[in-house]
Amino acid sequence: MILAEQKNQQKTQDLNQLLKVRYEKLSDLQANNKNPFEITKFDVTHHSQEVKDNYDVLEGKEVTIAGRMMFKRVMGKASFCNIQDLKGSIQVYVARDDIGEDSYKDFKKYDVGDIVGIKGTVFTTKTGEKSIHATEVTLLSKSLQILPEKFHGLTDTDIRYRQRYVDLIMNSETKDAFIKRSQILSSIRRFLDGQGFMEVETPMLVPNAGGAAARPFETHYNALDEDVKLRISLELYLKRLIVGGLERVYEIGRVFRNEGIDTRHNPEFTLMELYQAYTDYYGMMDLTENMFRTVAQEVCGTTTIPYAEEMIDLGKPFERITMLDAVKKYAGVDFNEIADTEEAKKIAKEHHIEFEERHTKGDILNLFFEEFVEEKLIQPTFVMDHPVEISPLTKRKPENPDYVERFELFIYGREMANSYSELNDPIDQRERFAAQEEAFAAGDDEANHTDEDFLNALSIGMPPTGGIGYGIDRLVMLLTNQPSIRDVLLFPTMKTLGKENQ
């Protein structure tokens, strides 16, 4: 134990000395009127990968690049360094006779982590590596911290999430995932725009956080002296726009749910909801299947996606199964044969399903689904026709009013989307809100509350409408083969340092 403490102390002392040297180098630069932080601009003509990809055209021609120096090897009058930028990295050959004696003397003092600009000609070394022969080297920013050891990368997940900027520098896989995230969002927008949808924005601070089963964050709006909530969904305001005559609308935005954190949940996350007048949940199934297939092909170049140990096939038609049939298939229980809530509770006890006293037959069917079915749905599957008790904003099935026209899309055992034939009957909707208020009074903190303005909008008249919500982060997880939602959020929610054990 003592030896380990001594090694840690020595390591800290060595690190402090290295940091001290970097600050001294900065002071010397500033004393000689070479302060890098005074530079405001550097004209870049190419990125590293562009130089490599277009080598046949650029060989022997002058280019300028800029990026972070990740490696440096000084060999007398000539040196090599490696510059990393947005697109990748490239080797640079730096010789005293080409950049000048004073500049070369400065270059030898530069540190790994410094940001530099390079002007030079494109060539290939004797070992066959495409490189840049520098004619000018400019220090653009001095790094005063020590990067993690390059060859081992940054593997500590806590540091990776807290210091994403370091993670992006050290791990190319991280950068690639977030570049792909941006491409996914662009592809979604292109697809929906091509289908005649209009992108809109709705409020984040709301008096009534409805549209989903979740506990909201609450705050106080000083200017109005009112308590408000952060939205938990986008639904109720987007439906107001359908009432107003905007027939196809969508929004991609942050929502906030005061719940736990795990590999699939973060309290703030990106949700996309869209609503289309004059269609139903079958129309939403077709749109969803086409969109997932299109985005995968555009971003990944294939509709067969590797995820964990599975190959997910987005190219073939997605399976469609009712919740009743799914529970019958995987749990061996036919809820069509269960007469009422009391019998459902009896069956639940026999199958060791925990439930609350307030739960009805429909609630218990859903509990069976969560326990026995979800994890089995690896390939894309639309689970249809949920019980009305868990679907307060959805149209009932005319032939079976205990169930609604709703589906959830599952891939790899995870819910990827949730869709309804939207309830547009204001009388029925008021009754559903009343049932939700009773559930809240009975202890359900995630129940919806009555939204009078939304009911007024429905009273004015909303056309038959299909709507759907997509968890964008989970879609990005799927298409980038990432195991945790934190791996696709640039800055995931973390407990404040110093409070981890409180």
XYZ file of C-alpha atoms in Angstrom:
502
model
C 0.000 0.000 0.000
C 2.790 2.429 0.924
C 4.670 1.596 -2.281
C 1.559 2.271 -4.352
C 1.037 5.633 -2.647
C 4.658 6.548 -3.290
C 4.281 5.679 -6.983
C 1.132 7.816 -7.224
C 2.879 10.723 -5.528
C 5.822 10.420 -7.920
C 3.451 10.253 -10.870
C 1.677 13.410 -9.691
C 4.999 15.207 -9.231
C 6.144 14.187 -12.721
C 2.862 15.381 -14.230
C 3.066 18.697 -12.400
C 6.598 19.174 -13.724
C 5.469 18.488 -17.294
C 2.622 20.978 -16.923
C 5.039 23.535 -15.502
C 7.282 23.135 -18.552
C 4.339 23.793 -20.880
C 3.436 27.005 -19.071
C 7.081 28.086 -19.232
C 7.099 27.472 -22.991
C 4.031 29.668 -23.342
C 5.681 32.405 -21.298
C 8.747 32.286 -23.560
C 6.576 32.560 -26.664
C 4.708 35.533 -25.209
C 7.974 37.220 -24.207
C 9.197 36.912 -27.797
C 5.976 38.276 -29.323
C 4.919 34.822 -30.563
C 1.803 34.394 -28.413
C -0.296 31.755 -30.270
C -3.493 32.918 -28.581
C -3.255 36.227 -30.454
C -3.680 34.486 -33.823
C -7.257 34.941 -35.028
C -7.306 33.175 -38.409
C -5.617 30.499 -40.484
C -6.735 29.712 -44.019
C -7.201 25.953 -44.531
C -7.439 24.564 -48.071
C -7.760 20.831 -47.329
C -8.381 18.243 -44.633
C -6.022 15.317 -44.123
C -8.211 12.647 -45.719
C -8.946 14.868 -48.695
C -5.210 15.106 -49.370
C -4.903 11.317 -49.272
C -8.032 10.659 -51.312
C -6.995 13.135 -54.022
C -3.293 12.378 -53.989
C -3.041 11.825 -57.757
C -4.300 15.363 -58.350
C -2.491 17.046 -55.439
C 0.955 15.435 -55.658
C 3.577 18.184 -55.804
C 1.005 20.921 -55.199
C 0.761 23.264 -52.222
C -1.878 22.702 -49.534
C -2.566 24.084 -46.093
C -4.016 21.997 -43.275
C -4.560 22.619 -39.582
C -5.095 20.350 -36.624
C -3.748 18.883 -33.424
C -0.239 17.447 -33.313
C -0.594 13.883 -32.021
C 2.974 12.672 -32.593
C 6.411 14.249 -33.098
C 9.817 12.720 -33.782
C 12.798 15.098 -33.987
C 15.826 13.851 -35.904
C 18.461 16.584 -36.015
C 17.816 18.867 -38.973
C 14.596 17.102 -39.992
C 11.538 15.841 -38.123
C 8.227 14.108 -38.613
C 4.926 14.888 -36.932
C 1.365 13.676 -37.292
C -1.508 16.176 -37.589
C -5.078 15.143 -36.722
C -8.076 17.094 -37.986
C -11.804 16.526 -38.478
C -11.377 14.011 -41.303
C -8.424 11.977 -39.988
C -4.673 12.426 -39.756
C -1.636 12.856 -42.014
C 2.117 12.765 -41.613
C 4.117 15.982 -42.047
C 7.838 16.195 -42.844
C 9.468 19.259 -41.289
C 13.040 20.202 -42.252
C 15.144 23.113 -40.952
C 16.310 24.139 -44.410
C 12.728 24.410 -45.664
C 11.032 26.368 -42.865
C 14.045 28.332 -41.605
C 16.335 27.928 -38.633
C 14.311 30.058 -36.197
C 11.014 28.409 -37.097
C 12.585 24.967 -36.793
C 13.961 25.840 -33.371
C 10.428 26.830 -32.295
C 8.934 23.684 -33.835
C 11.239 21.443 -31.795
C 9.708 22.941 -28.641
C 6.118 22.261 -29.688
C 4.255 19.625 -27.664
C 1.914 16.806 -28.540
C -1.546 18.352 -28.221
C -0.571 21.707 -29.706
C -2.715 22.940 -32.594
C -0.655 23.885 -35.630
C -1.134 25.080 -39.180
C 0.921 23.504 -41.956
C 1.655 24.850 -45.425
C 3.533 22.535 -47.749
C 3.576 20.289 -50.779
C 2.048 16.839 -51.108
C 4.482 13.939 -51.575
C 5.120 10.295 -50.702
C 7.907 9.218 -48.369
C 10.399 6.462 -49.161
C 8.221 4.107 -47.096
C 5.223 4.889 -49.291
C 3.265 7.099 -46.842
C 1.317 9.993 -48.321
C 2.554 13.087 -46.510
C 3.035 16.847 -46.606
C 6.490 18.434 -46.971
C 6.191 21.547 -44.798
C 7.317 24.968 -45.975
C 5.638 26.828 -43.084
C 4.599 25.699 -39.595
C 2.445 28.006 -37.460
C 1.567 27.423 -33.814
C -2.142 28.285 -33.580
C -2.877 27.252 -29.985
C -0.714 25.998 -27.116
C -1.951 22.918 -25.240
C -1.338 23.378 -21.522
C -2.662 19.940 -20.538
C -1.299 16.439 -21.090
C -3.292 14.146 -23.378
C -3.780 10.494 -22.403
C -1.174 8.045 -23.678
C -1.882 7.744 -27.400
C -1.506 4.003 -27.969
C -3.930 3.008 -25.216
C -6.418 5.753 -26.010
C -8.923 6.976 -23.458
C -10.634 3.916 -21.979
C -11.999 5.196 -18.652
C -15.710 5.575 -19.443
C -16.338 8.098 -16.664
C -13.641 10.411 -18.032
C -14.824 9.791 -21.592
C -18.341 10.995 -20.749
C -17.266 13.888 -18.520
C -14.500 15.098 -20.843
C -16.002 14.324 -24.226
C -13.597 16.787 -25.843
C -10.684 14.527 -24.848
C -12.601 11.418 -25.911
C -13.152 12.929 -29.375
C -9.430 13.654 -29.690
C -8.204 10.260 -28.537
C -10.833 7.861 -29.916
C -11.617 8.003 -33.622
C -14.553 5.614 -33.081
C -16.213 8.211 -30.858
C -15.817 10.949 -33.439
C -17.123 8.660 -36.188
C -20.240 7.827 -34.139
C -21.137 11.475 -33.661
C -20.464 12.342 -37.280
C -22.815 9.507 -38.199
C -25.398 10.846 -35.720
C -25.436 14.134 -37.628
C -25.783 12.244 -40.916
C -28.727 10.253 -39.511
C -30.579 13.430 -38.557
C -29.910 14.949 -41.976
C -31.161 11.782 -43.681
C -34.355 11.766 -41.593
C -35.051 15.384 -42.503
C -34.483 14.727 -46.202
C -36.827 11.745 -46.090
C -39.629 13.601 -44.311
C -39.225 16.756 -46.369
C -39.554 14.569 -49.448
C -42.816 13.197 -48.041
C -44.271 16.697 -47.730
C -43.715 17.128 -43.971
C -43.008 20.511 -42.412
C -40.514 20.870 -39.555
C -41.780 23.003 -36.655
C -40.821 23.983 -33.112
C -43.037 23.863 -30.025
C -42.547 25.031 -26.403
C -40.163 23.343 -23.972
C -41.491 25.133 -20.885
C -45.150 24.192 -20.492
C -47.869 24.515 -17.850
C -48.981 20.897 -18.386
C -46.411 18.278 -19.390
C -48.550 15.697 -21.176
C -48.352 13.274 -24.052
C -46.391 10.502 -22.328
C -46.239 8.468 -19.131
C -43.344 10.141 -17.327
C -42.575 12.339 -14.349
C -41.624 15.882 -15.430
C -38.982 18.268 -14.134
C -40.542 21.325 -12.527
C -39.324 24.877 -12.145
C -40.643 28.375 -11.418
C -41.000 31.093 -14.023
C -40.220 34.294 -12.118
C -41.501 36.763 -14.736
C -44.995 35.247 -14.657
C -44.806 33.966 -11.076
C -45.968 30.558 -12.282
C -44.765 27.013 -11.825
C -43.931 25.396 -15.159
C -42.604 22.053 -16.331
C -40.111 20.888 -18.918
C -41.901 18.994 -21.664
C -41.903 15.202 -21.581
C -43.174 14.842 -25.146
C -43.999 16.876 -28.251
C -47.450 15.455 -28.858
C -50.103 17.842 -27.629
C -48.724 20.966 -29.312
C -48.091 19.188 -32.617
C -51.703 17.969 -32.626
C -52.836 21.552 -32.153
C -51.069 22.312 -35.445
C -52.960 19.510 -37.179
C -56.158 21.145 -35.904
C -54.874 24.406 -37.386
C -54.597 22.843 -40.837
C -50.870 21.999 -41.055
C -51.492 18.506 -42.377
C -47.985 17.007 -42.033
C -45.709 18.247 -39.248
C -42.681 16.948 -37.368
C -40.315 18.143 -34.688
C -36.902 16.884 -33.573
C -36.096 18.200 -30.132
C -35.041 17.588 -26.565
C -37.529 16.303 -24.028
C -36.966 15.858 -20.308
C -38.109 13.046 -18.022
C -37.346 12.941 -14.329
C -36.389 9.280 -14.244
C -33.432 6.976 -13.774
C -30.294 6.665 -15.865
C -29.231 3.413 -17.511
C -27.913 2.150 -20.844
C -31.188 3.088 -22.573
C -32.341 6.126 -20.597
C -31.034 9.639 -20.032
C -33.213 12.299 -18.348
C -32.846 14.587 -21.373
C -32.911 12.971 -24.776
C -33.830 13.633 -28.390
C -37.321 12.742 -29.524
C -38.868 13.083 -32.940
C -42.628 13.151 -33.323
C -44.586 13.505 -36.525
C -48.296 13.778 -37.286
C -50.060 13.233 -40.593
C -53.696 14.078 -41.226
C -56.001 11.633 -42.982
C -54.054 8.481 -42.175
C -53.897 5.939 -39.339
C -51.405 3.749 -37.525
C -51.074 1.496 -40.576
C -49.904 4.534 -42.536
C -47.389 5.199 -39.761
C -46.106 1.615 -40.016
C -45.454 2.013 -43.732
C -43.745 5.382 -43.232
C -41.583 4.055 -40.386
C -40.455 0.976 -42.273
C -39.527 3.054 -45.321
C -37.736 5.692 -43.256
C -35.619 3.216 -41.261
C -34.667 1.415 -44.468
C -33.808 4.657 -46.292
C -31.737 6.121 -43.458
C -29.787 2.887 -42.963
C -28.989 2.657 -46.668
C -27.927 6.311 -46.890
C -25.839 6.422 -43.718
C -24.516 2.853 -43.432
C -24.602 1.811 -47.072
C -26.662 -1.283 -46.223
C -29.971 -2.323 -44.688
C -28.380 -5.199 -42.758
C -26.954 -3.661 -39.597
C -24.580 -5.317 -37.116
C -25.664 -4.695 -33.543
C -23.957 -6.417 -30.614
C -23.995 -10.122 -31.507
C -26.898 -9.826 -33.968
C -27.400 -8.809 -37.593
C -30.521 -6.653 -37.813
C -32.307 -6.891 -41.162
C -34.071 -3.628 -41.993
C -34.475 -4.627 -45.620
C -37.243 -7.195 -45.308
C -40.829 -6.413 -44.204
C -41.088 -5.819 -40.453
C -43.081 -8.423 -38.517
C -46.517 -7.321 -37.259
C -48.114 -8.944 -34.203
C -50.780 -7.868 -31.705
C -49.877 -7.544 -28.038
C -52.443 -10.246 -27.245
C -50.835 -12.671 -29.702
C -47.322 -11.787 -28.572
C -48.139 -12.556 -24.931
C -49.863 -15.775 -25.972
C -46.829 -16.758 -28.085
C -44.072 -16.006 -25.566
C -45.833 -16.300 -22.177
C -48.423 -18.957 -23.016
C -51.254 -16.848 -21.590
C -54.296 -15.978 -23.713
C -55.836 -12.786 -22.344
C -58.828 -13.314 -24.627
C -59.755 -16.123 -22.245
C -59.385 -13.925 -19.127
C -62.758 -12.518 -18.126
C -61.891 -9.555 -15.911
C -59.326 -7.786 -13.747
C -59.645 -10.170 -10.818
C -58.859 -13.166 -12.988
C -55.947 -11.256 -14.570
C -54.478 -10.558 -11.120
C -54.806 -14.215 -10.225
C -52.926 -15.238 -13.379
C -50.289 -12.582 -12.664
C -49.635 -14.020 -9.206
C -49.261 -17.494 -10.700
C -46.614 -16.145 -13.089
C -44.875 -14.059 -10.394
C -45.782 -10.763 -12.076
C -45.790 -7.894 -9.598
C -48.652 -5.431 -9.956
C -50.308 -2.621 -8.033
C -53.823 -2.741 -6.612
C -54.981 -0.022 -9.019
C -53.942 -2.054 -12.071
C -56.659 -3.364 -14.389
C -56.696 -6.257 -16.832
C -55.171 -4.072 -19.540
C -52.349 -2.928 -17.270
C -51.566 -6.543 -16.374
C -51.511 -7.577 -20.040
C -48.852 -4.914 -20.550
C -46.882 -6.189 -17.533
C -46.891 -9.672 -19.065
C -45.650 -8.191 -22.331
C -42.800 -6.363 -20.600
C -41.779 -9.445 -18.616
C -42.032 -12.194 -21.230
C -41.992 -10.610 -24.684
C -39.873 -7.456 -25.069
C -36.434 -9.048 -24.885
C -37.426 -11.687 -27.467
C -38.135 -9.116 -30.211
C -34.714 -8.914 -31.865
C -35.634 -8.341 -35.515
C -37.857 -5.323 -36.339
C -41.353 -6.017 -35.004
C -44.476 -3.864 -34.830
C -46.432 -4.791 -31.673
C -50.006 -3.656 -32.246
C -53.319 -3.036 -30.496
C -52.548 -2.105 -26.893
C -55.106 -2.057 -24.062
C -56.963 1.223 -23.713
C -55.864 1.629 -20.063
C -52.268 2.400 -21.081
C -53.142 4.482 -24.161
C -55.001 7.631 -23.085
C -54.502 9.527 -26.356
C -55.340 6.769 -28.844
C -58.417 5.822 -30.873
C -60.221 2.678 -29.760
C -60.558 -0.223 -32.174
C -64.182 -0.033 -33.361
C -64.601 -3.812 -33.282
C -62.962 -4.179 -29.835
C -63.087 -0.960 -27.756
C -61.022 -2.455 -24.909
C -58.030 -2.046 -27.237
C -56.670 0.825 -29.307
C -55.083 1.436 -32.701
C -51.538 1.714 -31.457
C -48.199 0.077 -32.176
C -44.702 0.096 -30.754
C -41.687 -0.818 -32.886
C -39.179 -3.098 -31.174
C -35.657 -3.890 -32.381
C -33.142 -5.839 -30.295
C -35.646 -5.956 -27.448
C -35.891 -2.163 -27.301
C -38.778 0.149 -28.039
C -37.776 2.299 -31.011
C -41.061 4.045 -31.802
C -44.587 4.498 -30.447
C -47.530 5.272 -32.735
C -51.286 5.851 -32.584
C -54.297 6.434 -34.677
C -54.792 9.659 -32.774
C -57.858 10.137 -30.611
C -59.789 13.084 -32.043
C -63.057 12.699 -30.075
C -62.998 15.491 -27.446
C -65.671 13.790 -25.327
C -63.787 10.497 -25.181
C -60.533 12.390 -24.600
C -62.002 14.196 -21.579
C -63.051 10.858 -20.128
C -59.545 9.459 -20.679
C -58.017 12.476 -18.954
C -60.401 11.941 -16.027
C -59.230 8.319 -15.755
C -55.641 9.559 -15.780
C -56.420 12.032 -12.980
C -57.836 9.150 -10.928
C -54.689 7.124 -11.575
C -52.564 10.067 -10.426
C -54.627 10.380 -7.260
C -54.118 6.641 -6.669
C -50.340 7.045 -6.783
C -49.341 7.005 -10.443
C -46.847 9.889 -10.664
C -46.526 9.399 -14.421
C -50.214 9.814 -15.252
C -51.343 12.595 -17.606
C -53.289 15.632 -16.384
C -56.266 17.268 -18.056
C -55.225 19.831 -20.672
C -58.201 22.135 -21.226
C -56.672 24.041 -24.116
C -55.916 20.785 -25.920
C -59.507 19.657 -25.342
C -60.676 22.981 -26.774
C -58.526 22.355 -29.860
C -60.085 18.912 -30.315
C -63.536 20.471 -29.934
C -62.784 22.757 -32.874
C -62.096 19.593 -34.847
C -59.067 17.463 -35.665
C -59.130 15.258 -38.783
C -58.334 11.538 -38.587
C -54.602 11.547 -37.902
C -51.706 9.144 -37.560
C -48.905 10.096 -35.197
C -45.648 8.579 -34.035
C -42.707 9.284 -31.754
C -39.160 8.032 -32.329
C -36.325 7.835 -29.808
C -33.582 9.331 -31.948
C -30.815 8.322 -29.542
C -31.824 4.663 -29.714
C -31.906 4.805 -33.507
C -28.382 6.263 -33.460
C -27.306 3.500 -31.048
C -28.605 0.924 -33.514
C -27.008 2.402 -36.630
C -23.639 3.042 -34.929
C -23.564 -0.246 -32.973
C -23.201 1.490 -29.596
C -24.183 -0.354 -26.394
C -25.228 2.635 -24.274
C -27.207 5.824 -24.819
C -24.283 7.676 -23.229
C -22.161 6.666 -26.215
C -24.404 8.636 -28.592
C -24.982 11.716 -26.403
C -22.148 14.201 -26.641
C -22.673 15.293 -23.047
C -24.711 12.708 -21.114
C -26.112 13.507 -17.693
C -23.517 12.765 -14.989
C -23.538 13.204 -11.251
C -21.499 16.220 -10.209
C -17.915 15.332 -9.301
C -17.530 14.961 -5.564
C -21.136 13.734 -5.145
C -20.785 10.285 -6.732
C -20.872 8.498 -3.383
C -23.463 10.685 -1.699
